[in-house]
Amino acid sequence: MSARKPYVRPMAGWWRRDPFFVEYMVHEGTAFFVWLYALELLAGVLCLAQGKAAWDAYRAFVASVPLLILNAAIFAMMLYHGYTWFKIMPRTLPPMKVGGKRVAGATITALGLGGALVASVLLFGIVWMLTSGGAQ
Amino acid sequence: MSAAMAKVSVLRYRPEQDEVPVWQDYQVPYSDDMSVLTALNYIKDELDGTLSLRWSCRQAICGSCGMMIGGKPSLACKTFLRDYPEGIRVEALAHFPIERDLVVVMDGFMDKLQKVKPYIIPKEARSLDEGEYLQTPAEMDLYAQFAGCINCGLCYAACPQVGLNPDFIGPGAIALLHRYNLDSRDGGSAERMALINSEVGVFNCTAVGYCSEVCPKMVDPANAVNVGKMNSARDYFFRFMRPAGEKGECR
Amino acid sequence: MNQALKRSHEPIFWLLFGAGGMLAALIGAMLVLITAFAVPLGLLPADAFSYANMLAFAQNLFGKAFILAVVALFFWHAVHRIFHSLHDVGIHAGTGARVLCYGTALAGTLLTVWALWTIGF
């Protein structure tokens, strides 16, 4: 008879065991806020389809204090999502070579964050032109 | 003896007497250059002969002495007491069943290593008089990093998805699979694809990334797994455009 | 051995997750700034999001495509992560959790398409 009796340790609470896992759970948690924002935008599109009264009510709702607080939290989580998204990118993309040399992970992250900055400025510029510049 | 002492706490599990693992403290003489492996062997030789652990080379190449040190997957031979002034906690590698004390059951891991067909499957068989399979340094450079794996299991102990689903092929084996796929002499990628695509394959990974952090050989298994996801996605959507009966299918 | 392996259908959801994640990482924070704070902060004129302006935007083909891409991809990104997080914390509810998570994304996508269609061209 075998005297073997392997012990399998439980996984409950594994994410508290290491700061690395705590950070992982926090950046996974940003998804809940992305979901809330998608819901907020969906409500907007639905109101827009209902006509002017519904749309104005939606804008008033977005301008209310609870929604401003919620949107501030969503904003912070979006920023954190972006930061962690590009931080892990060197591990998720196939290795890239420029001039025979492998591009360093930090460079890929920096390019991603730089790209986000450029895209965001561009987006704001377009919205600004559509709403102020173009109207004049 | 007036030398400084260091506390080493070890998670003990003796299947013949313990229902669950228990912590046991030892005091070992401290020196600046003392590795955790040296400390554990001091315990085994001088204090408590019943302590079980695996080790061999003492220089981070055999991959035998992987364990949780201060809660992190580490090789005992390249982790030093001097970095843990508060004392040190040593436990068997996480996500593996404990066989005894610091010894884990590696059978599942060994089985996974075999499943990835970790050997060159030649594109076309050559006879002896045709000579060896040649490879340029640039071709070798593509996979060299992934060939550095010493099968120590630290990446499995770092991967919560392995702990949550023990059937997941896991970071190390997928890195090894990737190493052979990237080899210019190899033609077995299609044969290995079924495993990558399957429910025990790459999509168990949620890009935690800790496997690559803890790897003592800087192999970057997370990259192998995530490149595997891209390959698998390509295979998923373009499989119908390939001739029927090609290898790598898993219905 | 291969007979025992079942192909995972994750690529579909993983690609949607990745596309939404990339979009959110690139412009997510700026979108929140624009839709929630730009007008109160005076960065955009008070009537920037008037009914007339927004209707014109949503009637434009590019506007429609942008709205659909943002809403749908943000939903698909979020639910994929949430579903895996449920697994991470030990809730392996399987089909039930899957339908609940991905169902909101599907519903969100279809509702957006319907609304954009109703708004007209």
Coordinates of C-alpha atoms in Angstrom, one line a residue:
Chain A
M1 CA 0.0 0.0 0.0
S2 CA 1.3 3.4 -0.9
A3 CA 2.0 5.8 2.0
R4 CA 1.6 8.7 -0.4
K5 CA -1.0 11.3 0.5
P6 CA -0.3 14.5 -1.5
Y7 CA -1.7 17.6 0.1
V8 CA -3.4 20.1 -2.2
R9 CA -3.4 23.6 -0.8
P10 CA -6.6 25.6 -1.2
M11 CA -6.7 28.6 -3.6
A12 CA -9.2 30.7 -1.5
G13 CA -7.9 34.2 -1.1
W14 CA -4.9 33.7 -3.4
W15 CA -5.0 37.3 -4.7
R16 CA -4.1 38.6 -1.2
R17 CA -0.9 36.5 -1.0
D18 CA 1.3 38.7 -3.1
P19 CA 1.3 42.5 -3.9
F20 CA 1.7 41.5 -7.5
F21 CA -1.7 39.7 -7.4
V22 CA -3.3 42.6 -5.5
E23 CA -2.3 44.9 -8.3
Y24 CA -3.6 42.4 -10.9
M25 CA -7.0 42.3 -9.2
V26 CA -7.2 46.1 -9.1
H27 CA -6.4 46.5 -12.8
E28 CA -8.9 43.7 -13.6
G29 CA -11.3 45.7 -11.5
T30 CA -11.1 48.7 -13.9
A31 CA -13.3 46.6 -16.2
F32 CA -16.3 47.2 -13.9
F33 CA -15.9 50.9 -14.4
V34 CA -15.5 50.5 -18.2
W35 CA -18.7 48.6 -18.1
L36 CA -20.4 51.4 -16.1
Y37 CA -19.2 53.9 -18.7
A38 CA -20.5 51.8 -21.6
L39 CA -23.8 51.7 -19.8
E40 CA -23.8 55.5 -19.3
L41 CA -23.0 56.0 -23.0
L42 CA -25.7 53.5 -24.0
A43 CA -28.2 55.4 -21.9
G44 CA -27.2 58.5 -23.8
V45 CA -27.7 57.0 -27.2
L46 CA -31.0 55.6 -26.2
C47 CA -32.2 59.0 -24.9
L48 CA -30.9 60.7 -28.0
A49 CA -33.1 58.3 -30.1
Q50 CA -36.1 59.3 -27.9
G51 CA -36.0 63.0 -28.8
K52 CA -35.0 66.3 -27.3
A53 CA -36.7 66.1 -23.9
A54 CA -35.1 62.7 -23.2
W55 CA -31.7 63.9 -24.3
D56 CA -31.8 67.1 -22.2
A57 CA -32.9 65.0 -19.2
Y58 CA -29.9 62.7 -19.8
R59 CA -27.5 65.7 -20.0
A60 CA -28.9 67.0 -16.7
F61 CA -28.5 63.5 -15.2
V62 CA -24.8 63.4 -16.3
A63 CA -24.3 66.9 -14.8
S64 CA -25.7 65.9 -11.4
V65 CA -23.3 65.6 -8.5
P66 CA -23.6 61.8 -8.0
L67 CA -22.8 61.2 -11.7
L68 CA -19.9 63.7 -11.6
I69 CA -18.5 61.7 -8.7
L70 CA -19.0 58.5 -10.5
N71 CA -17.4 59.8 -13.7
A72 CA -14.4 61.1 -11.7
A73 CA -13.9 57.5 -10.5
I74 CA -14.4 56.2 -14.0
F75 CA -11.9 58.7 -15.3
A76 CA -9.3 57.6 -12.7
M77 CA -9.9 53.9 -13.5
M78 CA -9.7 54.6 -17.3
L79 CA -6.3 56.2 -16.7
Y80 CA -5.1 53.3 -14.6
H81 CA -6.5 50.8 -17.2
G82 CA -4.5 52.6 -19.9
Y83 CA -1.3 52.6 -17.8
T84 CA -1.5 48.9 -17.0
W85 CA -2.6 48.0 -20.5
F86 CA 0.6 49.5 -22.0
K87 CA 2.7 48.2 -19.1
I88 CA 1.9 44.6 -19.9
M89 CA 2.1 45.2 -23.7
P90 CA 5.8 44.1 -24.0
R91 CA 4.7 40.7 -22.7
T92 CA 1.6 40.4 -24.9
L93 CA 3.1 41.5 -28.3
P94 CA 5.4 39.4 -30.4
P95 CA 9.0 40.5 -30.1
M96 CA 9.8 43.4 -32.4
K97 CA 13.1 44.1 -34.1
V98 CA 14.3 47.4 -35.4
G99 CA 17.6 47.4 -37.3
G100 CA 18.4 43.9 -36.1
K101 CA 18.0 44.8 -32.4
R102 CA 15.1 43.8 -30.2
V103 CA 13.0 46.7 -29.1
A104 CA 13.1 47.0 -25.3
G105 CA 10.0 46.5 -23.2
A106 CA 10.2 50.0 -21.7
T107 CA 10.3 51.5 -25.2
I108 CA 7.1 49.6 -26.2
T109 CA 5.3 50.8 -23.0
A110 CA 6.5 54.4 -23.7
L111 CA 5.3 54.2 -27.3
G112 CA 1.9 53.0 -26.1
L113 CA 1.5 55.7 -23.5
G114 CA 2.7 58.3 -26.0
G115 CA 0.2 57.0 -28.6
A116 CA -2.6 57.3 -26.0
L117 CA -1.6 60.9 -25.3
V118 CA -1.5 61.7 -29.1
A119 CA -4.8 60.0 -29.7
S120 CA -6.4 61.7 -26.8
V121 CA -5.2 65.2 -27.8
L122 CA -6.3 64.5 -31.3
L123 CA -9.8 63.4 -30.2
F124 CA -10.2 66.5 -28.0
G125 CA -9.0 68.7 -30.9
I126 CA -11.6 67.1 -33.3
V127 CA -14.4 67.6 -30.7
W128 CA -13.3 71.1 -30.1
M129 CA -13.3 71.9 -33.8
L130 CA -16.7 70.3 -34.2
T131 CA -18.3 72.2 -31.3
S132 CA -16.6 75.5 -31.3
G133 CA -14.3 76.1 -34.2
G134 CA -16.7 74.7 -36.9
A135 CA -19.7 76.5 -35.5
Q136 CA -18.3 79.9 -36.0
Chain B
M1 CA 29.1 30.2 19.9
S2 CA 28.4 33.8 19.8
A3 CA 27.7 34.1 16.1
A4 CA 24.4 35.7 14.9
M5 CA 21.5 33.4 14.4
A6 CA 18.7 33.6 11.8
K7 CA 15.1 32.3 12.1
V8 CA 14.0 29.9 9.3
S9 CA 10.3 28.9 9.4
V10 CA 9.5 25.9 7.2
L11 CA 6.0 24.6 6.2
R12 CA 6.2 20.9 7.2
Y13 CA 4.0 18.2 5.9
R14 CA 4.7 14.6 6.9
P15 CA 1.8 12.6 5.3
E16 CA 2.2 9.8 7.9
Q17 CA 1.5 12.1 10.8
D18 CA 0.1 15.5 9.5
E19 CA -3.5 16.0 8.4
V20 CA -2.5 19.5 7.2
P21 CA 0.9 21.3 6.8
V22 CA 2.2 23.0 9.9
W23 CA 4.9 25.7 10.4
Q24 CA 8.0 24.8 12.3
D25 CA 10.8 27.3 13.3
Y26 CA 14.5 26.6 13.3
Q27 CA 17.5 28.8 14.3
V28 CA 20.5 28.6 12.1
P29 CA 23.9 30.3 12.4
Y30 CA 23.8 33.4 10.1
S31 CA 26.4 34.5 7.6
D32 CA 26.2 37.1 4.8
D33 CA 26.8 34.6 2.1
M34 CA 24.4 32.0 3.3
S35 CA 21.8 30.9 0.8
V36 CA 18.4 29.5 1.8
L37 CA 19.5 26.2 0.4
T38 CA 22.6 26.1 2.6
A39 CA 20.4 27.0 5.6
L40 CA 17.9 24.2 4.8
N41 CA 20.7 21.7 4.4
Y42 CA 22.2 22.9 7.8
I43 CA 18.8 22.1 9.3
K44 CA 18.7 18.7 7.7
D45 CA 22.3 17.8 8.7
E46 CA 22.5 19.4 12.1
L47 CA 19.0 20.0 13.6
D48 CA 16.3 17.8 12.1
G49 CA 17.1 14.9 9.7
T50 CA 13.4 14.4 8.9
L51 CA 13.2 17.6 6.8
S52 CA 12.7 16.8 3.1
L53 CA 13.7 18.9 0.1
R54 CA 15.0 18.6 -3.4
W55 CA 18.3 20.1 -4.5
S56 CA 21.2 19.3 -6.7
C57 CA 23.5 21.8 -8.4
R58 CA 23.6 24.8 -6.0
Q59 CA 24.1 27.2 -8.9
A60 CA 20.7 27.8 -10.5
I61 CA 20.9 25.5 -13.4
C62 CA 19.4 22.2 -12.3
G63 CA 16.0 23.7 -11.4
S64 CA 15.4 21.3 -8.4
C65 CA 15.2 23.7 -5.4
G66 CA 12.2 25.8 -6.4
M67 CA 10.1 26.8 -3.4
M68 CA 8.1 29.7 -2.0
I69 CA 10.5 31.9 0.0
G70 CA 8.9 34.8 1.7
G71 CA 5.8 34.0 -0.3
K72 CA 7.5 34.3 -3.7
P73 CA 8.5 31.5 -6.0
S74 CA 12.3 31.4 -5.8
L75 CA 15.3 29.1 -6.2
A76 CA 16.6 28.4 -2.7
C77 CA 20.2 28.3 -4.0
K78 CA 20.1 31.9 -5.3
T79 CA 18.1 33.5 -2.5
F80 CA 20.0 34.7 0.5
L81 CA 19.3 35.0 4.2
R82 CA 20.8 38.5 4.2
D83 CA 17.8 39.8 2.2
Y84 CA 15.4 38.7 5.0
P85 CA 16.5 40.4 8.2
E86 CA 13.2 39.6 9.8
G87 CA 13.6 35.9 9.3
I88 CA 12.5 33.8 6.4
R89 CA 9.4 31.7 5.6
V90 CA 9.9 28.7 3.3
E91 CA 7.1 26.7 1.8
A92 CA 6.7 24.1 -1.0
L93 CA 6.0 25.6 -4.5
A94 CA 2.5 26.9 -4.7
H95 CA -0.1 25.3 -7.1
F96 CA 1.7 21.9 -6.8
P97 CA 0.4 19.2 -4.4
I98 CA 2.8 18.7 -1.5
E99 CA 4.4 15.3 -1.5
R100 CA 6.3 15.9 1.7
D101 CA 7.7 19.1 3.4
L102 CA 9.3 21.1 0.5
V103 CA 9.0 18.3 -2.0
V104 CA 6.1 18.7 -4.5
V105 CA 4.4 16.3 -6.9
M106 CA 5.8 17.0 -10.3
D107 CA 4.0 14.3 -12.3
G108 CA 1.4 16.7 -13.8
F109 CA 4.1 19.1 -14.8
M110 CA 6.1 16.3 -16.4
D111 CA 3.1 15.1 -18.3
K112 CA 2.5 18.6 -19.6
L113 CA 6.1 18.9 -20.8
Q114 CA 5.7 15.7 -22.8
K115 CA 2.4 16.9 -24.3
V116 CA 4.0 19.8 -26.1
K117 CA 6.3 17.5 -28.0
P118 CA 9.5 19.3 -26.9
Y119 CA 11.7 17.9 -29.6
I120 CA 12.5 18.8 -33.2
I121 CA 10.0 17.3 -35.6
P122 CA 12.0 17.7 -38.8
K123 CA 10.3 19.5 -41.7
E124 CA 11.8 16.9 -44.0
A125 CA 13.6 13.8 -42.8
R126 CA 17.3 13.7 -43.9
S127 CA 19.5 10.7 -44.2
L128 CA 22.8 10.6 -42.3
D129 CA 24.9 11.3 -45.5
E130 CA 22.9 14.4 -46.2
G131 CA 24.6 15.9 -43.1
E132 CA 23.3 17.9 -40.2
Y133 CA 20.5 20.4 -40.0
L134 CA 22.1 23.8 -40.4
Q135 CA 21.0 26.9 -38.6
T136 CA 22.4 30.5 -38.7
P137 CA 23.0 32.5 -35.5
A138 CA 20.1 34.8 -36.4
E139 CA 17.8 31.8 -36.7
M140 CA 19.0 30.5 -33.3
D141 CA 18.5 33.9 -31.8
L142 CA 14.7 33.7 -32.4
Y143 CA 14.2 30.9 -29.9
A144 CA 17.4 31.0 -27.8
Q145 CA 15.7 32.9 -24.9
F146 CA 12.9 30.2 -24.7
A147 CA 15.5 27.5 -24.6
G148 CA 16.9 28.8 -21.3
C149 CA 14.1 27.1 -19.3
I150 CA 15.4 24.8 -16.5
N151 CA 11.9 23.3 -15.7
C152 CA 12.1 24.6 -12.1
G153 CA 8.4 25.2 -11.9
L154 CA 8.6 28.7 -10.5
C155 CA 6.3 30.1 -13.3
Y156 CA 3.6 27.5 -12.3
A157 CA 3.8 28.6 -8.7
A158 CA 3.5 32.2 -10.0
C159 CA 0.4 31.5 -12.2
P160 CA -2.9 31.7 -10.4
Q161 CA -4.6 30.2 -13.5
V162 CA -2.5 27.0 -13.0
G163 CA -3.7 26.9 -9.4
L164 CA -7.4 27.5 -10.4
N165 CA -7.3 25.0 -13.3
P166 CA -4.6 22.3 -12.8
D167 CA -5.3 21.1 -16.3
F168 CA -4.0 24.3 -17.9
I169 CA -0.8 23.4 -19.8
G170 CA 0.8 26.4 -18.1
P171 CA 3.6 28.9 -18.8
G172 CA 6.7 26.7 -18.8
A173 CA 5.4 24.0 -21.1
I174 CA 4.0 26.6 -23.5
A175 CA 7.3 28.5 -23.5
L176 CA 9.0 25.2 -24.4
L177 CA 6.4 24.5 -27.1
H178 CA 7.1 28.0 -28.5
R179 CA 10.8 27.3 -28.4
Y180 CA 10.4 24.4 -30.9
N181 CA 7.8 26.2 -33.0
L182 CA 10.4 29.0 -33.5
D183 CA 13.2 26.7 -34.4
S184 CA 14.0 26.9 -38.2
R185 CA 14.7 23.1 -38.2
D186 CA 11.3 22.3 -36.8
G187 CA 8.2 21.5 -38.8
G188 CA 5.9 20.5 -35.9
S189 CA 4.0 23.7 -35.3
A190 CA 0.7 22.4 -36.9
E191 CA 0.9 19.2 -34.7
R192 CA 1.3 21.3 -31.6
M193 CA -1.5 23.7 -32.5
A194 CA -4.3 21.5 -31.2
L195 CA -3.0 21.8 -27.7
I196 CA -2.6 25.6 -27.9
N197 CA -6.1 25.9 -29.3
S198 CA -7.7 23.6 -26.8
E199 CA -9.6 24.4 -23.6
V200 CA -6.4 23.6 -21.6
G201 CA -4.4 25.8 -23.9
V202 CA -3.3 29.4 -24.0
F203 CA -6.7 31.0 -23.4
N204 CA -6.6 30.0 -19.7
C205 CA -4.0 32.8 -19.4
T206 CA -5.3 36.2 -18.2
A207 CA -2.0 38.0 -18.7
V208 CA -1.1 38.3 -15.0
G209 CA 2.5 38.4 -16.1
Y210 CA 4.0 37.1 -12.8
C211 CA 5.4 34.0 -14.5
S212 CA 7.9 36.1 -16.4
E213 CA 8.8 38.2 -13.3
V214 CA 9.8 35.2 -11.2
C215 CA 11.6 33.2 -14.0
P216 CA 15.3 32.8 -12.8
K217 CA 16.4 32.4 -16.4
M218 CA 14.5 35.4 -17.9
V219 CA 12.6 33.1 -20.3
D220 CA 9.4 35.3 -20.5
P221 CA 6.8 32.5 -20.7
A222 CA 4.1 35.2 -20.6
N223 CA 5.2 36.3 -24.1
A224 CA 5.2 32.8 -25.4
V225 CA 1.6 32.3 -24.1
N226 CA 0.3 35.6 -25.5
V227 CA 1.9 35.1 -28.9
G228 CA 0.3 31.7 -28.7
K229 CA -3.1 33.5 -28.3
M230 CA -2.5 35.4 -31.5
N231 CA -1.5 32.3 -33.4
S232 CA -4.5 30.5 -32.0
A233 CA -6.9 33.3 -33.0
R234 CA -5.5 33.3 -36.5
D235 CA -6.0 29.5 -36.6
Y236 CA -9.5 29.8 -35.3
F237 CA -10.7 32.2 -38.0
F238 CA -8.7 31.0 -40.9
R239 CA -8.9 27.3 -40.3
F240 CA -11.7 26.9 -42.9
M241 CA -9.4 28.2 -45.6
R242 CA -6.9 25.5 -45.1
P243 CA -7.0 22.1 -46.9
A244 CA -9.1 19.6 -45.1
G245 CA -7.4 16.9 -43.0
E246 CA -4.4 19.1 -42.0
K247 CA -2.8 18.3 -38.7
G248 CA -3.6 20.4 -35.7
E249 CA -7.4 20.1 -35.8
C250 CA -9.3 19.3 -32.7
R251 CA -13.0 18.9 -33.1
Chain C
M1 CA -4.7 12.4 -27.5
N2 CA -5.9 15.0 -29.9
Q3 CA -9.4 13.5 -29.9
A4 CA -9.7 14.4 -26.2
L5 CA -8.8 18.1 -26.8
K6 CA -11.7 20.4 -27.3
R7 CA -11.2 23.6 -29.2
S8 CA -11.7 26.8 -27.1
H9 CA -14.0 29.5 -28.5
E10 CA -12.1 32.2 -26.6
P11 CA -10.5 33.8 -29.7
I12 CA -13.8 35.5 -30.6
F13 CA -14.2 37.0 -27.1
W14 CA -10.5 37.6 -26.7
L15 CA -10.2 39.7 -29.9
L16 CA -13.2 41.8 -28.8
F17 CA -11.7 42.2 -25.4
G18 CA -8.4 43.2 -26.9
A19 CA -10.0 45.7 -29.3
G20 CA -12.0 47.3 -26.6
G21 CA -9.1 47.3 -24.2
M22 CA -6.9 49.1 -26.7
L23 CA -9.6 51.6 -27.5
A24 CA -10.2 52.3 -23.8
A25 CA -6.5 52.6 -23.2
L26 CA -6.0 55.1 -26.0
I27 CA -9.0 57.4 -25.6
G28 CA -11.1 56.1 -22.6
A29 CA -10.0 58.7 -20.1
M30 CA -10.3 61.5 -22.6
L31 CA -13.8 60.4 -23.6
V32 CA -14.9 60.6 -19.9
L33 CA -13.2 64.0 -19.7
I34 CA -15.1 65.2 -22.8
T35 CA -18.5 63.7 -22.0
A36 CA -18.6 64.5 -18.3
F37 CA -16.3 67.4 -17.5
A38 CA -15.4 69.4 -20.5
V39 CA -18.5 71.6 -20.4
P40 CA -18.6 72.2 -16.6
L41 CA -14.9 73.0 -16.8
G42 CA -15.4 75.5 -19.6
L43 CA -13.2 73.5 -22.0
L44 CA -16.0 73.3 -24.5
P45 CA -18.9 75.7 -25.2
A46 CA -22.0 75.2 -23.1
D47 CA -24.1 74.0 -26.1
A48 CA -21.4 71.5 -27.2
F49 CA -23.7 68.6 -26.5
S50 CA -27.0 70.2 -27.4
Y51 CA -29.6 68.0 -28.9
A52 CA -29.1 69.5 -32.3
N53 CA -25.3 68.9 -32.2
M54 CA -25.6 65.4 -31.0
L55 CA -28.3 64.5 -33.4
A56 CA -26.2 65.7 -36.3
F57 CA -23.3 63.7 -35.0
A58 CA -25.3 60.5 -34.5
Q59 CA -26.9 60.9 -38.0
N60 CA -23.5 61.2 -39.6
L61 CA -22.1 57.8 -40.8
F62 CA -18.7 58.4 -39.1
G63 CA -20.5 59.5 -36.0
K64 CA -22.6 56.3 -36.0
A65 CA -19.5 54.1 -36.5
F66 CA -17.6 55.9 -33.7
I67 CA -20.5 55.6 -31.2
L68 CA -21.1 51.9 -32.0
A69 CA -17.4 51.1 -31.8
V70 CA -16.9 52.8 -28.4
V71 CA -20.1 51.5 -26.7
A72 CA -19.9 47.9 -28.1
L73 CA -16.2 47.4 -27.7
F74 CA -16.1 48.9 -24.2
F75 CA -18.9 46.5 -23.3
W76 CA -17.2 43.4 -24.8
H77 CA -13.9 44.4 -23.2
A78 CA -15.4 44.8 -19.8
V79 CA -17.5 41.7 -19.7
H80 CA -14.7 39.5 -20.8
R81 CA -12.5 40.7 -17.9
I82 CA -15.4 40.6 -15.4
F83 CA -16.1 37.0 -16.5
H84 CA -12.5 35.9 -15.9
S85 CA -12.4 37.8 -12.6
L86 CA -15.4 35.8 -11.4
H87 CA -13.4 32.7 -12.2
D88 CA -10.4 34.2 -10.4
V89 CA -12.3 34.8 -7.2
G90 CA -13.7 31.3 -7.3
I91 CA -17.1 31.7 -8.9
H92 CA -17.0 29.1 -11.6
A93 CA -20.7 29.6 -12.4
G94 CA -20.0 28.4 -16.0
T95 CA -22.9 28.9 -18.4
G96 CA -24.9 31.0 -16.1
A97 CA -22.2 33.6 -15.4
R98 CA -21.2 33.5 -19.1
V99 CA -24.7 34.3 -20.3
L100 CA -25.1 37.0 -17.6
C101 CA -21.7 38.7 -18.5
Y102 CA -21.6 38.4 -22.2
G103 CA -25.4 38.9 -22.4
T104 CA -25.1 42.5 -21.2
A105 CA -22.5 43.2 -23.9
L106 CA -24.7 41.6 -26.6
A107 CA -27.8 43.5 -25.4
G108 CA -25.7 46.7 -25.2
T109 CA -24.5 46.2 -28.8
L110 CA -27.9 45.4 -30.2
L111 CA -29.6 48.4 -28.3
T112 CA -26.9 50.7 -29.7
V113 CA -27.5 49.5 -33.2
W114 CA -31.2 49.9 -32.8
A115 CA -30.9 53.4 -31.3
L116 CA -28.5 54.5 -34.1
W117 CA -30.9 53.1 -36.7
T118 CA -33.9 54.9 -35.1
I119 CA -32.0 58.2 -35.1
G120 CA -31.8 57.9 -38.8
F121 CA -29.4 59.2 -41.4

